JSON list of C-alpha atoms in Angstrom, two decimals:
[
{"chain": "A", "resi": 1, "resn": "UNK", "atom": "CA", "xyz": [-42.56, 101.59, 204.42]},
{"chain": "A", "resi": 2, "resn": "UNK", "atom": "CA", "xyz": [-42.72, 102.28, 200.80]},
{"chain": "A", "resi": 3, "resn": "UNK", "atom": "CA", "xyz": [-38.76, 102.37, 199.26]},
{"chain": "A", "resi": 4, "resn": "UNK", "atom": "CA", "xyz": [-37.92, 105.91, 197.80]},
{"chain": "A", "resi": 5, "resn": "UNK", "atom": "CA", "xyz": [-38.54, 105.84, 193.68]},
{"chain": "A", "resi": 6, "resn": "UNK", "atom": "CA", "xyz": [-35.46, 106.06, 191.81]},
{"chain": "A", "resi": 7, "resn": "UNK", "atom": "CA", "xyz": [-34.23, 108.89, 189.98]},
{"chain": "A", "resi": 8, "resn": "UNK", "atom": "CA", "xyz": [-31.29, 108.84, 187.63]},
{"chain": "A", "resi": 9, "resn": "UNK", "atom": "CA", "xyz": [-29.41, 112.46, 187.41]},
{"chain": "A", "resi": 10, "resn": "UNK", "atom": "CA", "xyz": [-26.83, 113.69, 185.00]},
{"chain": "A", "resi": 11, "resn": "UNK", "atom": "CA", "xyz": [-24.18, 115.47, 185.35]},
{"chain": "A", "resi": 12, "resn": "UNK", "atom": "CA", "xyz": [-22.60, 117.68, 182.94]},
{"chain": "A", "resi": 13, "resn": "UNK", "atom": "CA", "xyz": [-18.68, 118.14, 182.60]},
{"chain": "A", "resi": 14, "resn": "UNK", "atom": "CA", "xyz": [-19.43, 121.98, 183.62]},
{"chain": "A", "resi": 15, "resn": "UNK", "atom": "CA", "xyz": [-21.29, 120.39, 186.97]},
{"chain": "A", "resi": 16, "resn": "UNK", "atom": "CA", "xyz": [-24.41, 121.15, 186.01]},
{"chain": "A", "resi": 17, "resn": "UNK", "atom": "CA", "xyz": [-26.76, 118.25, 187.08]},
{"chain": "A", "resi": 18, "resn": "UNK", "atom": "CA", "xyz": [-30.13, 117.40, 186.00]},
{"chain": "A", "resi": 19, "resn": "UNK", "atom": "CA", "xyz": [-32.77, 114.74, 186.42]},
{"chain": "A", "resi": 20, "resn": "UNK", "atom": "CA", "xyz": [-32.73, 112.10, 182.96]},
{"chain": "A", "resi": 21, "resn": "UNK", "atom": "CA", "xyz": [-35.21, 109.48, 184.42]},
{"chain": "A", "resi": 22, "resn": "UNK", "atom": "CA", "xyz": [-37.47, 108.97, 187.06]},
{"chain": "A", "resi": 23, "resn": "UNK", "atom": "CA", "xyz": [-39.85, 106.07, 188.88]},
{"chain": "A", "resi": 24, "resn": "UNK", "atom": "CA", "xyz": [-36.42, 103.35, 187.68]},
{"chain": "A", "resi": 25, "resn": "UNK", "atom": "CA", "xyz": [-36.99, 99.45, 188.43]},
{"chain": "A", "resi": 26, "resn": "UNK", "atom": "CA", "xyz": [-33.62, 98.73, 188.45]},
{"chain": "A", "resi": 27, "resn": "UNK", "atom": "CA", "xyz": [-31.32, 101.75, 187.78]},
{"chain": "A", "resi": 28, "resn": "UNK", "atom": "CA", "xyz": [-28.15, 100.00, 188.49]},
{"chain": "A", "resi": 29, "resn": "UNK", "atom": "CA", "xyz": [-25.88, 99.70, 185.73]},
{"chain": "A", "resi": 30, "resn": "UNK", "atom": "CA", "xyz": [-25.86, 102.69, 183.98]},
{"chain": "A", "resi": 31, "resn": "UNK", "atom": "CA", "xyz": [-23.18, 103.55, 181.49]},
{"chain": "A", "resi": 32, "resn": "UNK", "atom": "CA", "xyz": [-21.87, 106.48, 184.07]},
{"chain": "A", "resi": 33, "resn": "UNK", "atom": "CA", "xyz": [-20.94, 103.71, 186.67]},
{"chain": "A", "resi": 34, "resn": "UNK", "atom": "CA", "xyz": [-19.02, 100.94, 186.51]},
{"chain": "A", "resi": 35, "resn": "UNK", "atom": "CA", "xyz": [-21.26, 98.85, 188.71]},
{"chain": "A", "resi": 36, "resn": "UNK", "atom": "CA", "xyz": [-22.46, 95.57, 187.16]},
{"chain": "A", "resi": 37, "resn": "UNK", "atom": "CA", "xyz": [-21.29, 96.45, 183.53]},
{"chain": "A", "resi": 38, "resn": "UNK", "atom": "CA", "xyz": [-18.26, 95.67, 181.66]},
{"chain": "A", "resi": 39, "resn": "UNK", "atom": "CA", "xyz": [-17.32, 96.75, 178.17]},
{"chain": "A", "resi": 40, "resn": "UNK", "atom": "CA", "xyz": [-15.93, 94.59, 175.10]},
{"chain": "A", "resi": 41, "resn": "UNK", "atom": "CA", "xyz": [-12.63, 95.39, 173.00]},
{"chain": "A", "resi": 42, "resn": "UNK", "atom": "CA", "xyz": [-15.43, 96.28, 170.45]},
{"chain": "A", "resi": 43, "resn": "UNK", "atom": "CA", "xyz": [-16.82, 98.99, 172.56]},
{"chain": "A", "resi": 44, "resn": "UNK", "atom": "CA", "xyz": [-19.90, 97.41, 173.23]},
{"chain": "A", "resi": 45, "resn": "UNK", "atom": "CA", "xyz": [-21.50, 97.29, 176.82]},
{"chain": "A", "resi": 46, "resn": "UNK", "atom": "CA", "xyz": [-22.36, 94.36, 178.55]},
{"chain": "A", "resi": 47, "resn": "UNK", "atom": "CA", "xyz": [-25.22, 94.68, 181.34]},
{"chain": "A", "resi": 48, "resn": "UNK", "atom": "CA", "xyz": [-27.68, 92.21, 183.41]},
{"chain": "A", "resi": 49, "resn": "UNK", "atom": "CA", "xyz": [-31.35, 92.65, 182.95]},
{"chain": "A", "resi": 50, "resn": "UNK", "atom": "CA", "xyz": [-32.96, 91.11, 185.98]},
{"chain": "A", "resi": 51, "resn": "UNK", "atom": "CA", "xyz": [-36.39, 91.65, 184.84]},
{"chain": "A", "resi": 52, "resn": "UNK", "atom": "CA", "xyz": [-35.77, 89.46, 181.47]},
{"chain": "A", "resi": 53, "resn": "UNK", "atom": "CA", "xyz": [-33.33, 86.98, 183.27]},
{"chain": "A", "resi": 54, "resn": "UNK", "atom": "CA", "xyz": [-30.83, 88.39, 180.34]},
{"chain": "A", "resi": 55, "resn": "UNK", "atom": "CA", "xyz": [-27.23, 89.62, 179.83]},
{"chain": "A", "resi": 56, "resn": "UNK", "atom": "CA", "xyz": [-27.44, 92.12, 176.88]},
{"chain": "A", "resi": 57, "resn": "UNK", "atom": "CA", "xyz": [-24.85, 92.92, 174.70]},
{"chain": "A", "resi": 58, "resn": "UNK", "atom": "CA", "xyz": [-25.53, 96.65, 173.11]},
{"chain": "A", "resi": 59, "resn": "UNK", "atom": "CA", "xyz": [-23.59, 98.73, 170.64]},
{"chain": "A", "resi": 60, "resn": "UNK", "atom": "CA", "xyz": [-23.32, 102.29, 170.74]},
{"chain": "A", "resi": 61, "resn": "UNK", "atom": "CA", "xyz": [-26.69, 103.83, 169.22]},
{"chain": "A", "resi": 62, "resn": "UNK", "atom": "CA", "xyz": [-28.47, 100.98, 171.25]},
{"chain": "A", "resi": 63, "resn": "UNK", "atom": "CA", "xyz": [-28.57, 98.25, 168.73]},
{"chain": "A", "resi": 64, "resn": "UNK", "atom": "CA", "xyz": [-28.91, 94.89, 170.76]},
{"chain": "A", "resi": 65, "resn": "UNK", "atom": "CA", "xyz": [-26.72, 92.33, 169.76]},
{"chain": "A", "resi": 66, "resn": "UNK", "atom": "CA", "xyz": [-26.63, 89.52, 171.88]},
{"chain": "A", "resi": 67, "resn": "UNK", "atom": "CA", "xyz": [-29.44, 88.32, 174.53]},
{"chain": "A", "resi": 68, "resn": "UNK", "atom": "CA", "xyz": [-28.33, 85.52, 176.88]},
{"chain": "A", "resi": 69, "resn": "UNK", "atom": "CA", "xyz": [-30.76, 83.82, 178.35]},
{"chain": "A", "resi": 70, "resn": "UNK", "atom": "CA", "xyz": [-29.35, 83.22, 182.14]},
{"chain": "A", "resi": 71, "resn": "UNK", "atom": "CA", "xyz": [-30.48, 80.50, 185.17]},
{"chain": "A", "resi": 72, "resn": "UNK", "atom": "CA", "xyz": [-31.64, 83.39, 187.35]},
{"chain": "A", "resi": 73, "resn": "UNK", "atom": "CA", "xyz": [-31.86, 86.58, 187.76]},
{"chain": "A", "resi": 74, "resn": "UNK", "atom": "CA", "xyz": [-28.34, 88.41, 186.58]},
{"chain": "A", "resi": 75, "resn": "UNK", "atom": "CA", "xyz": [-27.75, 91.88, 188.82]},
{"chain": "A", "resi": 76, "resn": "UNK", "atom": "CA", "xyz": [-24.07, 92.24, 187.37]},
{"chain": "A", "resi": 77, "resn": "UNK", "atom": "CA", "xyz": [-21.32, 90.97, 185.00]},
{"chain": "A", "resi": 78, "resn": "UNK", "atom": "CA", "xyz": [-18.03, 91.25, 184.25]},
{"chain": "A", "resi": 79, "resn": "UNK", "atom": "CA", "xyz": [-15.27, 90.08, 181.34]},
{"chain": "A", "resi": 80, "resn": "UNK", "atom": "CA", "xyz": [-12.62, 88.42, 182.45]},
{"chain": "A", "resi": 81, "resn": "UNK", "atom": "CA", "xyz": [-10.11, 85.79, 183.19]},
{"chain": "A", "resi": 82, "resn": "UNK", "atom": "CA", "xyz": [-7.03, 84.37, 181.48]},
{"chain": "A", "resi": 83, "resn": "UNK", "atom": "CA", "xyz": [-7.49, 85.64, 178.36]},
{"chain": "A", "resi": 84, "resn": "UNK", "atom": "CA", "xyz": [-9.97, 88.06, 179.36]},
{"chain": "A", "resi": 85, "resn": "UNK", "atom": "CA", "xyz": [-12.78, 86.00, 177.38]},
{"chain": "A", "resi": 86, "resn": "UNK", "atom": "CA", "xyz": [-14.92, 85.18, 180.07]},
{"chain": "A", "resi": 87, "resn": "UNK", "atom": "CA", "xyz": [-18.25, 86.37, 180.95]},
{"chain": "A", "resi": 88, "resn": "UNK", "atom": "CA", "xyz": [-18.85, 86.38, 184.66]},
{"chain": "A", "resi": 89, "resn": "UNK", "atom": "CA", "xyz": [-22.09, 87.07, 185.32]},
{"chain": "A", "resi": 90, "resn": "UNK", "atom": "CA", "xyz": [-23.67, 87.60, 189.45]},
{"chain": "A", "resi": 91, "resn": "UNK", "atom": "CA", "xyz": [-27.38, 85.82, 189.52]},
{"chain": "A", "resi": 92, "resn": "UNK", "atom": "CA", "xyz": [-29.88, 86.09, 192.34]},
{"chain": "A", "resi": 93, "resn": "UNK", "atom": "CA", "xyz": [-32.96, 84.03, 192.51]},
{"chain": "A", "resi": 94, "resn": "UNK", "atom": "CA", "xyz": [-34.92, 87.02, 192.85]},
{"chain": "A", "resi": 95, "resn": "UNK", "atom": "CA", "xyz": [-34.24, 90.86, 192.31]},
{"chain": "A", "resi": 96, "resn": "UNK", "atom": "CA", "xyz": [-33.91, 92.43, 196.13]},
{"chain": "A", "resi": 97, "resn": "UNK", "atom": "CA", "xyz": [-35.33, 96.33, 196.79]},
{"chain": "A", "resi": 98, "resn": "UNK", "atom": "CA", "xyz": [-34.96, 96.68, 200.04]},
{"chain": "A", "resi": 99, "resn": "UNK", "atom": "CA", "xyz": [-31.90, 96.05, 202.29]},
{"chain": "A", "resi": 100, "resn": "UNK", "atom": "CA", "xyz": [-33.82, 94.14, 204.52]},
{"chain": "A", "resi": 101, "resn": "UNK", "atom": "CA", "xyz": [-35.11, 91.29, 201.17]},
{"chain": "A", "resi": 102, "resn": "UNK", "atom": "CA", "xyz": [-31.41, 91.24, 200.75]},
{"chain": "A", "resi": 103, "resn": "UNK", "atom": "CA", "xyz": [-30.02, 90.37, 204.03]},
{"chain": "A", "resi": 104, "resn": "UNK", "atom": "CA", "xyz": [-33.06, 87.87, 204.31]},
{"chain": "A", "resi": 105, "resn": "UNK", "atom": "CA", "xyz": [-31.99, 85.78, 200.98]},
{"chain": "A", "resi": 106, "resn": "UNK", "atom": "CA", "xyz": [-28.38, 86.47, 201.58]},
{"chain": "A", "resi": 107, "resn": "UNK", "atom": "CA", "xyz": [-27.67, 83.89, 198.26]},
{"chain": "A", "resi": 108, "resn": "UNK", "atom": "CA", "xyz": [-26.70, 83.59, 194.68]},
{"chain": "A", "resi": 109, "resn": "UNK", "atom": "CA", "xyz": [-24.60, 81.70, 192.11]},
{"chain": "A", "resi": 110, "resn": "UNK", "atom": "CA", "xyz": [-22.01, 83.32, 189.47]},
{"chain": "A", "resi": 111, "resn": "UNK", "atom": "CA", "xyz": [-22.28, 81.85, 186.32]},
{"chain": "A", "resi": 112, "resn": "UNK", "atom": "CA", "xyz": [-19.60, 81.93, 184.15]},
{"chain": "A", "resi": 113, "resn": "UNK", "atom": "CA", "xyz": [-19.38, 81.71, 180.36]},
{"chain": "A", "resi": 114, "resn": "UNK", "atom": "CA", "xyz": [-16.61, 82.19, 176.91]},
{"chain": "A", "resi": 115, "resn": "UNK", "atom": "CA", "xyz": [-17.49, 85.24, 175.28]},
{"chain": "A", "resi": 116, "resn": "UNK", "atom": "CA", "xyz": [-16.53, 85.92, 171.42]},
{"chain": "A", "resi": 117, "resn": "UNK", "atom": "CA", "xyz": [-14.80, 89.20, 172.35]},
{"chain": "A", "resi": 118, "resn": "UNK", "atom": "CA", "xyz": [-12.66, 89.76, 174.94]},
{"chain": "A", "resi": 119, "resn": "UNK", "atom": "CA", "xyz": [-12.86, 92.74, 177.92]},
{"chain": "A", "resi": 120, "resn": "UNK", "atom": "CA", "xyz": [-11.80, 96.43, 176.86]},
{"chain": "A", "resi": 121, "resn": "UNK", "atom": "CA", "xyz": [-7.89, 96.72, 177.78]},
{"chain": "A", "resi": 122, "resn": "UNK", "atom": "CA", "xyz": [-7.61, 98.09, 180.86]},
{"chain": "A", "resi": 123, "resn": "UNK", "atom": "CA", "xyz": [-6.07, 97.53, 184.37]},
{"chain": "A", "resi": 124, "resn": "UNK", "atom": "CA", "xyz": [-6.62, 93.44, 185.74]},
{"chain": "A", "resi": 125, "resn": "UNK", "atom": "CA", "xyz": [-9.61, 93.35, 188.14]},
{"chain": "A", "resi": 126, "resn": "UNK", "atom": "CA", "xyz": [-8.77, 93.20, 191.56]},
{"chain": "A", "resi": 127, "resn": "UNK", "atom": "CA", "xyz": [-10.80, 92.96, 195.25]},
{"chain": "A", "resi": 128, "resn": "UNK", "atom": "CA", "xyz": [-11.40, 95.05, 197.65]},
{"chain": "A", "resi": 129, "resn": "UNK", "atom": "CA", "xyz": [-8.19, 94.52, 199.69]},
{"chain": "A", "resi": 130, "resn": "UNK", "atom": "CA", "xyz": [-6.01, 94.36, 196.11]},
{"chain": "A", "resi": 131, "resn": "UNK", "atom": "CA", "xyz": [-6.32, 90.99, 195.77]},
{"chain": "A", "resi": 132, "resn": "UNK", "atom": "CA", "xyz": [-6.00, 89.84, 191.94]},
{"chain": "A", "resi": 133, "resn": "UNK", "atom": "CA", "xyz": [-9.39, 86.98, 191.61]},
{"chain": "A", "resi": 134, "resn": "UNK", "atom": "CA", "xyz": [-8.72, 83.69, 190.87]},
{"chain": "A", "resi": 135, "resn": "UNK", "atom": "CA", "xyz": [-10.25, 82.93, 187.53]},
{"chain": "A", "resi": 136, "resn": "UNK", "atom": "CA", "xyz": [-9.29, 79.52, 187.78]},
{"chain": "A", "resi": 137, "resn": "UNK", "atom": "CA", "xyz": [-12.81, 77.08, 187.73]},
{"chain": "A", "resi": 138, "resn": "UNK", "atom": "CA", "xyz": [-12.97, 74.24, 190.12]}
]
């Protein structure tokens, strides 16, 4: 079975929706969903780029301003911590498409790293269940 190609749609304040993008890679992490991105007090968005083993840091316009070369394959990140400083960034040995390649590797390693600028002011992260994380590193 061949997996359904991605299409990205927008839609418009008015609800109005529209296709933007079509035959996607990777669409995860798109500026409209908080999934796998985190922003900086600068404004700037932080995202994984599985297919360059990278997590980009991009101002608004698209200027690239920071490519960090990672140990795997980064699906996701996240600022955090104490002081909100930290770069937490989810790596998989190999990018997943299908369910099934997921629950088959069922692995990966979070990677953490100081960032320069700090995460965007905002609520502190919490799981699922409202459990604060522990940023402490062991």
């Amino acid at each position: 079975m061949t997996p359904a190609t991605p299409k990205l749609s927008l839609v418009e304040p008015d609800g109005r929706a529209r296709v933007v993008a079509q035959e996607l890679m990777f669409p995860n992490g798109c500026v409209v969903s908080p999934d796998g991105i985190c922003l900086d007090a600068e404004g700037a968005v932080w995202l994984a780029s599985p297919a360059s083993r990278e997590v980009l840091r991009v101002r608004e316009g698209g200027e690239v301003t920071h490519r960090l070369p990672m140990p795997g394959q980064p699906v996701a990140c996240m600022l955090g911590g104490a002081q909100r400083r930290t770069l937490y960034n989810i790596l998989s040995g190999k990018v997943m498409v299908t369910p099934e390649q997921s629950r088959e590797l069922r692995g990966g390693t979070i990677h953490a790293m100081e960032s320069r600028w700090p995460a965007r002011a905002g609520p502190e992260p919490q799981g699922a269940a409202g459990h604060r994380f522990n940023s402490a590193r062991n």
